[in-house]
Tab-separated table of C-alpha atoms in Angstrom:
chain	number	residue	atom	x	y	z
A	1006	MET	CA	-31.679	36.571	-27.876
A	1007	ARG	CA	-31.257	38.845	-24.799
A	1008	CYS	CA	-30.768	37.415	-21.420
A	1009	ASP	CA	-34.149	37.315	-19.588
A	1010	ARG	CA	-34.364	39.697	-16.599
A	1011	THR	CA	-35.731	37.000	-14.296
A	1012	PHE	CA	-32.927	34.610	-15.100
A	1013	ARG	CA	-30.262	37.378	-14.811
A	1014	SER	CA	-31.726	38.528	-11.469
A	1015	THR	CA	-31.856	34.930	-10.238
A	1016	LEU	CA	-28.283	34.364	-11.292
A	1017	ILE	CA	-26.865	37.456	-9.639
A	1018	LEU	CA	-28.817	36.926	-6.412
A	1019	ALA	CA	-27.935	33.300	-6.150
A	1020	PHE	CA	-24.292	33.923	-6.961
A	1021	LEU	CA	-23.946	36.631	-4.377
A	1022	ALA	CA	-25.482	34.343	-1.814
A	1023	LEU	CA	-22.780	31.748	-2.300
A	1024	GLY	CA	-20.508	31.642	0.654
A	1025	THR	CA	-22.677	34.114	2.682
A	1026	LEU	CA	-25.306	31.590	3.791
A	1027	GLY	CA	-24.766	29.511	6.879
A	1028	PHE	CA	-26.483	27.048	9.068
A	1029	SER	CA	-25.724	25.735	12.543
A	1030	GLN	CA	-25.857	21.924	12.662
A	1031	GLY	CA	-27.294	20.174	15.629
A	1032	GLY	CA	-30.939	21.715	15.817
A	1033	ASP	CA	-33.929	19.621	16.959
A	1034	THR	CA	-35.453	19.537	13.529
A	1035	LEU	CA	-34.297	20.179	9.902
A	1036	THR	CA	-36.704	22.025	7.608
A	1037	LEU	CA	-36.731	21.939	3.872
A	1038	GLU	CA	-35.719	25.563	3.745
A	1039	GLN	CA	-32.623	24.868	5.842
A	1040	VAL	CA	-31.698	21.911	3.695
A	1041	ILE	CA	-31.897	24.150	0.563
A	1042	GLN	CA	-29.835	26.803	2.287
A	1043	LEU	CA	-27.169	24.271	2.996
A	1044	ALA	CA	-27.085	23.019	-0.526
A	1045	LYS	CA	-26.665	26.448	-1.970
A	1046	ASN	CA	-23.910	27.208	0.490
A	1047	ARG	CA	-21.939	23.955	0.345
A	1048	ASN	CA	-22.754	21.961	-2.800
A	1049	GLY	CA	-19.622	21.864	-4.939
A	1050	THR	CA	-21.616	21.406	-8.240
A	1051	ILE	CA	-23.508	24.636	-7.719
A	1052	GLN	CA	-20.376	26.545	-6.727
A	1053	ALA	CA	-18.454	25.213	-9.683
A	1054	ALA	CA	-21.180	26.198	-12.130
A	1055	TYR	CA	-21.418	29.821	-10.777
A	1056	LEU	CA	-17.660	30.180	-10.694
A	1057	ASP	CA	-17.571	29.012	-14.319
A	1058	ALA	CA	-20.086	31.707	-15.178
A	1059	ALA	CA	-18.020	34.318	-13.311
A	1060	ALA	CA	-15.008	33.293	-15.306
A	1061	SER	CA	-16.920	33.658	-18.570
A	1062	LYS	CA	-17.893	37.152	-17.561
A	1063	GLU	CA	-14.296	38.070	-16.995
A	1064	ARG	CA	-13.457	36.763	-20.565
A	1065	THR	CA	-16.206	39.118	-21.916
A	1066	ARG	CA	-14.610	42.027	-20.042
A	1067	GLN	CA	-11.256	41.122	-21.630
A	1068	ALA	CA	-12.827	41.198	-25.120
A	1069	TRP	CA	-14.411	44.555	-24.371
A	1070	ALA	CA	-11.131	45.917	-23.150
A	1071	ALA	CA	-9.578	45.457	-26.689
A	1072	PHE	CA	-11.633	48.541	-27.749
A	1073	TRP	CA	-9.809	50.799	-25.382
A	1074	PRO	CA	-6.394	52.320	-25.342
A	1075	THR	CA	-3.644	50.995	-23.103
A	1076	LEU	CA	-1.270	53.053	-21.045
A	1077	THR	CA	2.011	51.290	-20.011
A	1078	PRO	CA	4.638	52.912	-17.838
A	1079	ASN	CA	8.103	51.297	-17.989
A	1080	PHE	CA	11.202	51.737	-15.890
A	1081	ARG	CA	14.566	50.184	-16.397
A	1082	TYR	CA	17.719	50.458	-14.398
A	1083	ASP	CA	21.087	49.061	-15.589
A	1084	TRP	CA	24.184	48.640	-13.409
A	1085	SER	CA	27.414	47.174	-14.732
A	1086	ARG	CA	30.885	46.310	-13.425
A	1087	ASN	CA	33.600	45.285	-15.896
A	1088	LYS	CA	37.094	44.226	-14.884
A	1089	VAL	CA	39.795	43.580	-17.550
A	1090	ASN	CA	42.901	41.883	-16.088
A	1091	THR	CA	45.292	41.909	-19.151
A	1092	GLY	CA	45.950	43.975	-22.212
A	1093	PRO	CA	46.003	47.710	-22.936
A	1094	PHE	CA	42.578	48.126	-21.453
A	1095	ASP	CA	43.128	46.427	-18.138
A	1096	GLY	CA	41.431	47.998	-15.235
A	1097	LEU	CA	38.042	48.351	-13.613
A	1098	SER	CA	35.011	50.197	-15.099
A	1099	LYS	CA	31.535	50.746	-13.636
A	1100	GLY	CA	28.471	52.214	-15.066
A	1101	ASP	CA	24.780	52.747	-14.228
A	1102	GLU	CA	21.908	54.069	-16.340
A	1103	SER	CA	18.190	54.367	-15.809
A	1104	THR	CA	15.513	54.674	-18.418
A	1105	SER	CA	11.797	55.396	-17.927
A	1106	SER	CA	9.009	55.742	-20.483
A	1107	VAL	CA	5.304	55.750	-20.980
A	1108	THR	CA	3.727	54.092	-23.959
A	1109	ALA	CA	0.146	54.558	-25.138
A	1110	ARG	CA	-1.345	52.225	-27.712
A	1111	TRP	CA	-4.787	52.273	-29.359
A	1112	ARG	CA	-6.144	50.153	-32.155
A	1113	LEU	CA	-8.314	52.631	-33.997
A	1114	TRP	CA	-9.866	50.343	-36.540
A	1115	ASP	CA	-9.747	46.781	-37.606
A	1116	SER	CA	-11.424	44.265	-39.924
A	1117	GLY	CA	-14.092	43.437	-37.186
A	1118	SER	CA	-12.120	40.936	-35.122
A	1119	ARG	CA	-12.629	42.760	-31.833
A	1120	ASP	CA	-16.369	43.343	-32.394
A	1121	THR	CA	-16.822	39.663	-33.282
A	1122	SER	CA	-14.729	38.456	-30.359
A	1123	TYR	CA	-16.719	40.629	-27.976
A	1124	ARG	CA	-20.057	39.536	-29.282
A	1125	SER	CA	-19.075	35.816	-29.277
A	1126	SER	CA	-17.767	36.194	-25.623
A	1127	LEU	CA	-21.050	37.940	-24.607
A	1128	ARG	CA	-23.099	35.066	-26.044
A	1129	SER	CA	-20.888	32.539	-24.357
A	1130	GLN	CA	-21.112	34.337	-21.090
A	1131	ARG	CA	-24.997	34.295	-21.264
A	1132	SER	CA	-24.877	30.600	-22.111
A	1133	ARG	CA	-22.759	29.897	-19.064
A	1134	GLU	CA	-25.151	31.929	-16.865
A	1135	TYR	CA	-28.088	29.948	-18.171
A	1136	SER	CA	-26.238	26.675	-17.613
A	1137	ALA	CA	-25.289	27.708	-14.078
A	1138	LEU	CA	-28.947	28.555	-13.461
A	1139	GLN	CA	-30.006	25.123	-14.767
A	1140	THR	CA	-27.398	23.485	-12.606
A	1141	LEU	CA	-28.762	25.281	-9.584
A	1142	ARG	CA	-32.339	24.111	-10.423
A	1143	ASP	CA	-31.212	20.514	-11.095
A	1144	THR	CA	-29.415	20.339	-7.690
A	1145	LEU	CA	-32.361	22.034	-5.959
A	1146	PHE	CA	-34.681	19.490	-7.436
A	1147	GLY	CA	-32.320	16.750	-6.198
A	1148	VAL	CA	-32.404	18.342	-2.739
A	1149	HIS	CA	-36.232	18.385	-2.705
A	1150	ALA	CA	-36.433	14.860	-4.000
A	1151	GLN	CA	-33.919	13.494	-1.436
A	1152	TYR	CA	-35.569	15.499	1.363
A	1153	PHE	CA	-38.931	14.020	0.450
A	1154	ASP	CA	-37.454	10.489	0.098
A	1155	ALA	CA	-35.868	10.867	3.503
A	1156	LEU	CA	-39.008	12.191	4.999
A	1157	ARG	CA	-40.989	9.332	3.242
A	1158	ALA	CA	-38.608	6.859	4.905
A	1159	GLN	CA	-39.070	8.641	8.283
A	1160	GLU	CA	-42.902	8.351	7.882
A	1161	LEU	CA	-42.721	4.669	6.736
A	1162	LEU	CA	-40.616	4.007	9.820
A	1163	ARG	CA	-43.390	5.517	11.934
A	1164	VAL	CA	-45.899	3.190	10.141
A	1165	ALA	CA	-43.633	0.229	10.879
A	1166	ASP	CA	-43.291	1.115	14.547
A	1167	SER	CA	-47.192	1.413	14.667
A	1168	GLN	CA	-47.436	-1.998	13.036
A	1169	VAL	CA	-45.178	-3.469	15.690
A	1170	VAL	CA	-47.233	-1.874	18.433
A	1171	ARG	CA	-50.607	-3.060	17.036
A	1172	THR	CA	-49.152	-6.602	16.440
A	1173	ARG	CA	-48.062	-6.830	19.949
A	1174	GLU	CA	-51.474	-5.817	21.085
A	1175	ILE	CA	-53.027	-8.516	18.822
A	1176	LEU	CA	-50.607	-11.066	20.312
A	1177	ALA	CA	-51.571	-9.997	23.846
A	1178	GLN	CA	-55.275	-10.199	23.013
A	1179	THR	CA	-54.776	-13.657	21.399
A	1180	ILE	CA	-53.000	-15.015	24.443
A	1181	ALA	CA	-55.708	-13.723	26.686
A	1182	LEU	CA	-58.426	-15.303	24.476
A	1183	ILE	CA	-56.467	-18.504	24.390
A	1184	GLU	CA	-56.298	-18.648	28.196
A	1185	ASN	CA	-60.069	-18.092	28.312
A	1186	GLU	CA	-60.411	-20.971	25.766
A	1187	GLN	CA	-61.995	-18.730	23.247
A	1188	LEU	CA	-59.336	-19.293	20.616
A	1189	PRO	CA	-57.259	-22.378	19.779
A	1190	LYS	CA	-53.641	-22.523	21.027
A	1191	LYS	CA	-52.305	-22.628	17.462
A	1192	ASP	CA	-53.386	-19.068	16.901
A	1193	LYS	CA	-50.541	-17.907	19.224
A	1194	PHE	CA	-48.023	-19.020	16.706
A	1195	GLN	CA	-49.606	-17.089	13.908
A	1196	ALA	CA	-49.728	-13.956	16.140
A	1197	GLU	CA	-46.105	-14.421	17.018
A	1198	ALA	CA	-45.042	-14.912	13.369
A	1199	ASP	CA	-46.873	-11.688	12.475
A	1200	LEU	CA	-45.073	-9.786	15.316
A	1201	ALA	CA	-41.702	-11.105	13.957
A	1202	ASN	CA	-42.633	-10.047	10.420
A	1203	ALA	CA	-43.555	-6.647	11.734
A	1204	GLU	CA	-40.203	-6.280	13.425
A	1205	VAL	CA	-38.401	-7.322	10.173
A	1206	ASN	CA	-40.392	-4.587	8.324
A	1207	ARG	CA	-39.240	-2.102	10.883
A	1208	LEU	CA	-35.586	-2.951	10.342
A	1209	SER	CA	-36.050	-2.577	6.543
A	1210	ALA	CA	-37.577	0.859	7.274
A	1211	LEU	CA	-34.585	1.768	9.507
A	1212	ASN	CA	-32.225	0.804	6.607
A	1213	ARG	CA	-34.234	2.828	4.124
A	1214	THR	CA	-34.107	5.803	6.481
A	1215	ALA	CA	-30.331	5.575	6.899
A	1216	THR	CA	-29.707	5.291	3.181
A	1217	SER	CA	-31.993	8.169	2.248
A	1218	GLN	CA	-30.435	10.400	4.800
A	1219	SER	CA	-26.972	9.467	3.702
A	1220	ASP	CA	-27.772	10.637	0.181
A	1221	LEU	CA	-29.230	13.837	1.496
A	1222	LYS	CA	-26.172	14.544	3.644
A	1223	ALA	CA	-23.905	14.175	0.631
A	1224	THR	CA	-25.877	16.663	-1.479
A	1225	ILE	CA	-26.030	19.356	1.219
A	1226	GLY	CA	-22.529	18.977	2.466
A	1227	TRP	CA	-23.535	17.713	6.035
A	1228	THR	CA	-20.594	16.641	8.199
A	1229	ASP	CA	-20.353	12.909	8.034
A	1230	ALA	CA	-19.737	12.530	11.809
A	1231	ASP	CA	-23.029	14.250	12.673
A	1232	GLU	CA	-26.413	12.692	12.331
A	1233	LEU	CA	-29.238	14.585	10.604
A	1234	PRO	CA	-31.836	15.878	12.937
A	1235	ALA	CA	-35.463	14.787	12.521
A	1236	LEU	CA	-36.902	16.201	9.304
A	1237	GLN	CA	-39.859	18.491	9.643
A	1238	SER	CA	-42.889	16.727	8.473
A	1239	TYR	CA	-45.072	18.100	5.639
A	1240	ASP	CA	-48.891	18.468	5.890
A	1241	GLU	CA	-50.862	16.626	3.288
A	1242	PRO	CA	-52.001	18.828	0.431
A	1243	ALA	CA	-55.275	20.602	1.262
A	1244	GLU	CA	-56.177	21.064	-2.332
A	1245	PHE	CA	-54.707	20.326	-5.758
A	1246	ASP	CA	-54.185	23.045	-8.398
A	1247	GLN	CA	-55.828	22.646	-11.752
A	1248	LEU	CA	-53.153	22.187	-14.447
A	1249	PRO	CA	-53.337	24.293	-17.630
A	1250	PRO	CA	-53.667	22.357	-20.934
A	1251	LEU	CA	-50.623	20.340	-21.853
A	1252	SER	CA	-50.019	22.255	-25.031
A	1253	GLU	CA	-49.596	25.514	-23.057
A	1254	VAL	CA	-47.327	23.875	-20.495
A	1255	ILE	CA	-45.066	22.533	-23.280
A	1256	ALA	CA	-44.975	25.866	-25.030
A	1257	LEU	CA	-44.019	27.628	-21.770
A	1258	GLY	CA	-41.247	25.125	-21.008
A	1259	LEU	CA	-39.751	25.461	-24.562
A	1260	LYS	CA	-39.634	29.222	-24.077
A	1261	GLN	CA	-38.160	29.536	-20.578
A	1262	ARG	CA	-36.025	26.435	-19.946
A	1263	PRO	CA	-32.545	27.703	-19.026
A	1264	ASP	CA	-30.724	24.745	-20.627
A	1265	LEU	CA	-32.420	25.355	-23.910
A	1266	ALA	CA	-31.700	29.103	-23.596
A	1267	ALA	CA	-28.015	28.167	-22.972
A	1268	ARG	CA	-27.881	26.122	-26.222
A	1269	ARG	CA	-29.480	28.930	-28.175
A	1270	GLU	CA	-26.849	31.413	-26.887
A	1271	SER	CA	-24.117	28.921	-27.730
A	1272	ILE	CA	-25.411	28.764	-31.297
A	1273	GLU	CA	-25.274	32.534	-31.597
A	1274	ALA	CA	-21.642	32.448	-30.294
A	1275	ALA	CA	-20.864	29.794	-32.824
A	1276	LYS	CA	-22.340	31.984	-35.626
A	1277	TYR	CA	-19.879	34.830	-34.662
A	1278	ALA	CA	-17.005	32.285	-34.525
A	1279	LEU	CA	-17.867	31.144	-38.085
A	1280	ALA	CA	-18.007	34.727	-39.286
A	1281	GLN	CA	-14.596	35.460	-37.763
A	1282	THR	CA	-13.077	32.386	-39.231
A	1283	ARG	CA	-14.392	33.334	-42.738
A	1284	ARG	CA	-12.923	36.834	-42.344
A	1285	ASP	CA	-9.612	35.488	-41.270
A	1286	GLY	CA	-9.412	33.465	-44.389
A	1287	LEU	CA	-9.802	36.485	-46.582
A	1288	ALA	CA	-7.913	39.433	-45.082
A	1289	ILE	CA	-7.083	40.889	-41.672
A	1290	TRP	CA	-6.314	44.509	-41.326
A	1291	SER	CA	-5.805	47.064	-38.544
A	1292	VAL	CA	-4.805	50.578	-37.802
A	1293	ASP	CA	-2.839	51.142	-34.606
A	1294	ALA	CA	-1.660	54.430	-33.090
A	1295	THR	CA	1.229	54.458	-30.601
A	1296	TYR	CA	2.916	57.183	-28.590
A	1297	THR	CA	5.995	56.687	-26.454
A	1298	LYS	CA	7.430	59.340	-24.164
A	1299	GLN	CA	10.888	58.307	-22.903
A	1300	PHE	CA	12.652	59.969	-19.992
A	1301	SER	CA	16.394	59.384	-19.894
A	1302	ARG	CA	19.578	61.368	-20.714
A	1303	GLU	CA	17.972	61.877	-24.058
A	1304	ASN	CA	14.400	62.927	-23.882
A	1305	LEU	CA	12.500	61.186	-26.732
A	1306	ASP	CA	9.067	61.296	-28.233
A	1307	ASN	CA	7.981	58.536	-30.589
A	1308	GLN	CA	4.711	58.653	-32.507
A	1309	ALA	CA	3.435	56.141	-34.962
A	1310	LEU	CA	0.391	55.278	-36.996
A	1311	VAL	CA	0.645	51.776	-38.375
A	1312	PHE	CA	-1.635	50.188	-40.982
A	1313	GLN	CA	-1.232	46.450	-41.349
A	1314	VAL	CA	-2.995	43.992	-43.603
A	1315	SER	CA	-2.530	40.289	-43.895
A	1316	ILE	CA	-3.818	38.181	-46.779
A	1317	PRO	CA	-3.297	34.375	-46.799
A	1318	LEU	CA	-2.571	33.713	-50.434
A	1319	PHE	CA	-1.609	30.105	-49.844
A	1320	ASP	CA	-1.963	27.995	-46.726
A	1321	ALA	CA	-2.458	24.536	-48.211
A	1322	GLY	CA	-6.181	24.722	-47.504
A	1323	SER	CA	-5.961	25.435	-43.820
A	1324	SER	CA	-8.294	28.492	-43.901
A	1325	LYS	CA	-10.943	26.640	-45.862
A	1326	SER	CA	-10.706	23.673	-43.522
A	1327	ALA	CA	-11.070	25.972	-40.530
A	1328	VAL	CA	-14.209	27.588	-42.003
A	1329	ASN	CA	-15.659	24.073	-42.701
A	1330	GLU	CA	-14.946	23.056	-39.082
A	1331	ALA	CA	-16.680	26.139	-37.683
A	1332	SER	CA	-19.596	25.504	-40.009
A	1333	TYR	CA	-19.898	21.910	-38.953
A	1334	ASN	CA	-19.684	22.954	-35.321
A	1335	LEU	CA	-22.563	25.375	-35.789
A	1336	GLN	CA	-24.689	22.672	-37.574
A	1337	SER	CA	-23.892	20.238	-34.852
A	1338	GLN	CA	-25.118	22.642	-32.109
A	1339	GLN	CA	-28.278	23.509	-34.145
A	1340	SER	CA	-29.114	19.779	-34.519
A	1341	SER	CA	-28.425	19.233	-30.815
A	1342	LEU	CA	-30.845	21.991	-29.949
A	1343	VAL	CA	-33.548	20.332	-32.157
A	1344	GLN	CA	-33.149	17.061	-30.330
A	1345	SER	CA	-32.984	18.769	-27.006
A	1346	GLU	CA	-36.336	20.483	-27.685
A	1347	ARG	CA	-37.840	17.086	-28.579
A	1348	LEU	CA	-36.612	15.562	-25.378
A	1349	THR	CA	-37.921	18.567	-23.392
A	1350	ARG	CA	-41.410	18.014	-24.932
A	1351	SER	CA	-41.227	14.437	-23.822
A	1352	GLU	CA	-39.944	15.313	-20.390
A	1353	ILE	CA	-42.687	17.944	-19.812
A	1354	GLU	CA	-45.491	15.561	-21.048
A	1355	SER	CA	-44.164	12.764	-18.788
A	1356	ALA	CA	-43.911	15.011	-15.703
A	1357	TYR	CA	-47.353	16.568	-16.429
A	1358	LYS	CA	-49.115	13.165	-16.731
A	1359	VAL	CA	-47.312	11.648	-13.710
A	1360	LEU	CA	-48.388	14.697	-11.601
A	1361	GLN	CA	-52.006	14.138	-12.727
A	1362	GLN	CA	-51.785	10.445	-11.790
A	1363	ASP	CA	-50.072	11.107	-8.496
A	1364	THR	CA	-52.934	13.649	-7.595
A	1365	LEU	CA	-55.517	10.882	-8.190
A	1366	ARG	CA	-53.368	8.380	-6.164
A	1367	VAL	CA	-53.316	10.721	-3.122
A	1368	GLN	CA	-57.072	11.029	-3.236
A	1369	ALA	CA	-57.704	7.388	-3.631
A	1370	ALA	CA	-55.029	6.473	-1.046
A	1371	LYS	CA	-56.673	8.731	1.567
A	1372	LYS	CA	-60.101	7.005	1.065
A	1373	ALA	CA	-58.505	3.624	1.396
A	1374	LEU	CA	-56.640	4.712	4.639
A	1375	GLU	CA	-59.840	6.029	6.171
A	1376	ALA	CA	-61.695	2.797	5.341
A	1377	SER	CA	-58.813	0.636	6.580
A	1378	LYS	CA	-58.727	2.416	9.976
A	1379	VAL	CA	-62.468	1.873	10.514
A	1380	ASN	CA	-62.106	-1.816	9.509
A	1381	PHE	CA	-59.173	-2.480	11.777
A	1382	ASP	CA	-60.715	-0.681	14.798
A	1383	ALA	CA	-63.876	-2.691	14.362
A	1384	ALA	CA	-61.970	-6.103	14.012
A	1385	SER	CA	-59.642	-5.364	16.859
A	1386	LYS	CA	-62.509	-4.364	19.229
A	1387	ALA	CA	-64.488	-7.402	18.118
A	1388	GLN	CA	-61.641	-9.686	18.967
A	1389	ALA	CA	-60.964	-8.009	22.360
A	1390	LEU	CA	-64.609	-8.563	23.179
A	1391	GLY	CA	-64.577	-12.186	21.937
A	1392	ALA	CA	-67.281	-11.522	19.363
A	1393	GLU	CA	-68.578	-14.598	17.711
A	1394	GLY	CA	-67.147	-15.111	14.201
A	1395	THR	CA	-64.126	-12.906	14.836
A	1396	THR	CA	-60.973	-14.893	14.219
A	1397	LEU	CA	-57.348	-14.118	14.465
A	1398	ILE	CA	-57.054	-14.175	10.665
A	1399	THR	CA	-59.787	-11.535	10.572
A	1400	VAL	CA	-57.825	-9.127	12.775
A	1401	LEU	CA	-54.503	-9.845	11.092
A	1402	THR	CA	-56.041	-9.309	7.643
A	1403	ALA	CA	-57.396	-5.945	8.825
A	1404	GLN	CA	-54.021	-5.202	10.255
A	1405	THR	CA	-52.266	-6.009	6.920
A	1406	SER	CA	-54.832	-3.926	5.066
A	1407	LEU	CA	-54.234	-0.957	7.391
A	1408	VAL	CA	-50.462	-1.203	7.078
A	1409	THR	CA	-50.810	-1.365	3.274
A	1410	ALA	CA	-53.113	1.594	3.238
A	1411	GLU	CA	-50.817	3.652	5.534
A	1412	SER	CA	-47.725	2.816	3.395
A	1413	ASN	CA	-49.547	3.539	0.133
A	1414	TYR	CA	-50.759	6.926	1.487
A	1415	VAL	CA	-47.243	7.891	2.556
A	1416	GLU	CA	-45.865	6.815	-0.821
A	1417	ALA	CA	-48.520	8.697	-2.682
A	1418	ILE	CA	-48.028	11.943	-0.657
A	1419	TYR	CA	-44.378	12.131	-1.292
A	1420	ASP	CA	-44.568	11.002	-4.876
A	1421	TYR	CA	-46.939	13.861	-5.377
A	1422	TYR	CA	-44.589	16.386	-3.828
A	1423	ILE	CA	-41.731	15.115	-6.000
A	1424	SER	CA	-43.869	15.149	-9.103
A	1425	GLU	CA	-45.009	18.695	-8.395
A	1426	ILE	CA	-41.460	19.989	-8.134
A	1427	ARG	CA	-40.382	17.855	-11.122
A	1428	LEU	CA	-42.946	19.549	-13.431
A	1429	LYS	CA	-41.778	23.064	-12.220
A	1430	LEU	CA	-38.211	21.997	-13.127
A	1431	ALA	CA	-39.315	20.619	-16.530
A	1432	ILE	CA	-40.993	23.950	-17.600
A	1433	GLY	CA	-38.292	26.101	-16.308
A	1434	GLU	CA	-40.200	27.781	-13.413
A	1435	VAL	CA	-38.368	29.279	-10.296
A	1436	LEU	CA	-38.153	26.438	-7.784
A	1437	PRO	CA	-38.855	26.960	-4.072
A	1438	GLY	CA	-35.782	28.291	-2.304
A	1439	GLU	CA	-34.001	29.273	-5.495
A	1440	LEU	CA	-33.918	32.947	-4.691
A	1441	PRO	CA	-31.890	34.122	-1.557
C-alpha cells in the first residue's frame, strides 16, 4: 500500500513547521488557532512522534545505501623510538613510516537480503509516518476538547455571575416589598439563601475554570507562572450539516484512518521480515568486488572478486524457531488489525450518533433558553410591580429555570463542538489547524 499523498503532504508540512512556529504570551485574548499553534510548537508528544518518524526515514536511507559502492580513504603514520641498554644491539634506533590507501567496495549481488531489508525499512518508515500523523491528530483533538472545555467553564462562570446579579436584584425587590408590607418578612430569608447558593455556584464555576485552564496549559506548553488570557468565544452554530449515511462514514474511516494505515504498513514490513528469516535459514550468498590502491614506499594495487555462500546445516533448530517467531509475529499483527478495525467501526458509530444527539440537544436547549428568558422577565417584572398572585417562590422558580436553561445551552453548544471534531478524528479527516 503506497503512502497517500494527503497524509505525506500533511506529514512533511507539519514536521517542517515544528520549531518554527511561535506565539507571544500575554495577549488580551487567546484564540483556538493560537492554542493549536502553541501545541504544534511545544507539545512534547507531537515532537517525539515526528522525530521518531524522521529517525525511521534515516534507517531507510541506510538500507538503500547498501546497494551502492563505498569509497574509503585511509592514512596511517607510524613513529617509533627503541632504546636497548645492554647486549650487542645496545643503542638508540628511530623510525617513521606513513601509509595511505583508498579502498572501493561494492556488493554486486546477493541472495536478496539488501532488497528485503530496504523494502521492510520503507514500510516501517511509512508506518511511523502514519503513526506520527495519528499522534498529531489525537493531540489536536485533545487541544480542541480542552479549549472548548475551558471556554465552556468560562461561559458557565458568566452564567453564575449573572445568577448572582439577578439573585441580588430579587433580594432587593423582596426587601422593598416587605417594607411596603406586600410580602411576609420570612421571604427575605429565602431570598438571602438563594443569593448564598448563587455565590456558591459561582465559586464552583471558578474552580472548574481554573482546572480546565490548567489542563489546557499543560497540553500547549504554557508557562506555569503566566495566566491564560481570556479565551475567544465561539458563536453558536448557524446551521447544522446533514451527515452522510452511517455506512458511508464507516467505510471512509476504515479507508483513511492513519492508525489503521500504520498497522497495515507494519504488516507489510513483517511479511518482508518473515521472507528474510526464511531465506537466512536456507542459504545466504553474496558477490563482492574490492579494489585497494595503496601509496607507500611500495605502490600496491589489490583487486578481488569474492563469492561467499553460507548454508546452516545444523543449528539445533534455531533457524526454524526464528521462522516460527516471525510467522507468529505476522499473524499477531494481522489479528490486531482485525480487532482495530472492529473498534474503529464502533468508535465511528458512537461518534456519529453522539453528534446527531448533540445537534438535537442544541436546538432543544435554545428553545428552552428563549422560553425561560421570557418567563423570568415576566415574573421579575410582576414581582417588582407587586402584581397579585406573584410570590417570591414564583420568581425564584423562574430564576432557577433560567439558570438551568442557560447552563444546558452552554453545555449543549460545547458538547456539539467537541462531538463534531471527534467524528472528524474518528473517520480520519484533516483536523482544523493540522496544516501549517
